[in-house]
Coordinates of C-alpha atoms in Angstrom, one line a residue:
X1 CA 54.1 139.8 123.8
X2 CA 53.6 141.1 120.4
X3 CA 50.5 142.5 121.6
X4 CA 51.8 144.1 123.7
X5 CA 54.8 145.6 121.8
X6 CA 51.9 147.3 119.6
X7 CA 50.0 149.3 122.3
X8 CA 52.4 149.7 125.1
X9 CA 53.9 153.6 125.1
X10 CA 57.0 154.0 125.7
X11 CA 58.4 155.1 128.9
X12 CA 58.8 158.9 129.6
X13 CA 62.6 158.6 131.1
X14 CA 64.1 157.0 128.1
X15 CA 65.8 157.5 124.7
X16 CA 64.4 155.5 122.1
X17 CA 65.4 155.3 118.6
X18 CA 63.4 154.2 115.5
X19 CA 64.8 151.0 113.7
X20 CA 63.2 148.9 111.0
X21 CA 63.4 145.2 110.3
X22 CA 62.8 144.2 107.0
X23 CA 62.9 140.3 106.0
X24 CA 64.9 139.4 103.5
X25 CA 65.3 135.4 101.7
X26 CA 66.6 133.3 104.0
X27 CA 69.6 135.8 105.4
X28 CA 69.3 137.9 108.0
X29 CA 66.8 140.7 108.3
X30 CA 67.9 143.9 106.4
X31 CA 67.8 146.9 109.4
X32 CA 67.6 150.5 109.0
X33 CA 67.3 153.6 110.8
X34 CA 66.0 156.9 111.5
X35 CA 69.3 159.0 111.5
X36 CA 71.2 162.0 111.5
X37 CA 73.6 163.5 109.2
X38 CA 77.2 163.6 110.6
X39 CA 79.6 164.4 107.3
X40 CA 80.7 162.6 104.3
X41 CA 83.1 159.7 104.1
X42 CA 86.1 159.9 101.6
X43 CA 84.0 158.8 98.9
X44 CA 81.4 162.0 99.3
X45 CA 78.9 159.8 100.8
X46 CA 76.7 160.7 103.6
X47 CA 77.9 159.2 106.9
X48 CA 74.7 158.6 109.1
X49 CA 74.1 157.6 112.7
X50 CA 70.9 156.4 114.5
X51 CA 68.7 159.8 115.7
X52 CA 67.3 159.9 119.2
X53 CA 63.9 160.8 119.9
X54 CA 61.7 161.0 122.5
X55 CA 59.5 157.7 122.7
X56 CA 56.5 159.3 124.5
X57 CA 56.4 162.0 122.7
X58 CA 56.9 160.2 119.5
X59 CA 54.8 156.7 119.3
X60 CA 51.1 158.5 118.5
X61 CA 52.8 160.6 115.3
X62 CA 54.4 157.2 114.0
X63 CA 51.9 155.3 114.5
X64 CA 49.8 157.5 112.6
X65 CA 51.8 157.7 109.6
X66 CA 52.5 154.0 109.2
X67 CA 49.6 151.1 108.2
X68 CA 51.7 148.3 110.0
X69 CA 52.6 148.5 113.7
X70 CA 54.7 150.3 115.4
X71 CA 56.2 148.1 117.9
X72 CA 57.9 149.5 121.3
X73 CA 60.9 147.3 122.2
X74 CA 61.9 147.3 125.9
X75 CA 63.8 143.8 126.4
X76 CA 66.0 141.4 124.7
X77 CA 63.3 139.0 124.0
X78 CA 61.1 141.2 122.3
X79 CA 64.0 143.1 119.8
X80 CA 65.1 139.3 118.7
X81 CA 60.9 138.7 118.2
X82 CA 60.6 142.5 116.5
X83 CA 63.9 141.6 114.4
X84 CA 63.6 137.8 112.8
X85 CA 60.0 137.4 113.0
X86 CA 57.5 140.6 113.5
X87 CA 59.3 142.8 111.3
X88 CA 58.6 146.3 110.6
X89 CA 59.2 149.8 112.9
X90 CA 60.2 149.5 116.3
X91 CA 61.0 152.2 119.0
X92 CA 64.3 150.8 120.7
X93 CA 65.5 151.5 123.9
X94 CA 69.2 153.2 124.2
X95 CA 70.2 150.5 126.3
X96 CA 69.1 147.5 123.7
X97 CA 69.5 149.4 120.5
X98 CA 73.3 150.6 121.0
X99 CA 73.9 146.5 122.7
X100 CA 72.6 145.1 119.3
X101 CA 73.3 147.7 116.8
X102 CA 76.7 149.1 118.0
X103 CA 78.2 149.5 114.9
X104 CA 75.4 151.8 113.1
X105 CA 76.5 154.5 116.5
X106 CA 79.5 153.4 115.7
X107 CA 80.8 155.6 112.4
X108 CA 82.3 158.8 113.1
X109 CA 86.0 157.3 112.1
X110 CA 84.3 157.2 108.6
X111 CA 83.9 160.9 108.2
X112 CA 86.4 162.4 106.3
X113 CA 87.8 166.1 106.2
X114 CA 87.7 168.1 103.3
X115 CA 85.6 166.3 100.4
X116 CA 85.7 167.3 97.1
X117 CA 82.0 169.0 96.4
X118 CA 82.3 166.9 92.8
X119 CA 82.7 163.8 94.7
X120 CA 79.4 164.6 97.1
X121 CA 77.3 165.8 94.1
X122 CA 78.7 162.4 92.5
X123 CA 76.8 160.3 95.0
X124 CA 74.0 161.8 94.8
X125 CA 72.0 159.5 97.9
X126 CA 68.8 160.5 98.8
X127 CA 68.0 160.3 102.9
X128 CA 64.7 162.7 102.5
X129 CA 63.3 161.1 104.9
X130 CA 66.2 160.6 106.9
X131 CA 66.6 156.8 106.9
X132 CA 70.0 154.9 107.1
X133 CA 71.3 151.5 106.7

């Protein structure tokens, strides 16, 4: 299966978005996200969401830039395998992604109107390359 998950493409009909799975000592696996900016929370920190991209299009650029696979994740089995044992990048299905990660699409209460600038500036986080927890 994990073969599998490494040179499959994914299909041309679905959202996918780009999670990663990293392992942590003995708690579960630390996730993040390639995401987009959708405002700041009352604090002045950014409020991010998962970022959709087109799988197909996609897989042969990421794969490129990372040394580890890139695994594409199309059912339940292989997202529990991808998240507590293979680690890593993943392309996720809509479907499976927003099942098991709900709450990172789930943060648009947290934005906040009108934010101080000196509160933003304050926070300072850095999501250059565009990836959330």
């Amino acid at each position: 299966m994990r073969k599998l998950c490494k040179s499959t493409k994914p299909s041309l009909d679905v959202a996918y978005y780009e999670f990663y799975s990293f392992k942590t000592n003995g708690e579960s696996p630390r996730v993040a996200f390639y995401s987009s900016w959708i405002g700041y929370d009352k604090f002045g920190r950014e409020v991010r969401i998962p970022r959709s991209l087109n799988g197909l299009k996609s897989i042969d650029g990421i794969r490129g830039i990372f040394e580890s696979p890139v695994y594409v994740v199309e059912s339940d089995k292989q997202l529990l395998s991808w998240l507590f044992n293979w680690h890593g990048v993943a392309l996720i299905t809509e479907e499976l992604a927003k099942d098991y990660f709900h709450s990172r699409f789930n943060r648009r209460h947290r934005v906040a109107d009108n934010v101080p600038s000196e509160l933003i500036e304050a926070c300072n986080e850095d999501y250059n390359d565009n990836v959330a927890s």
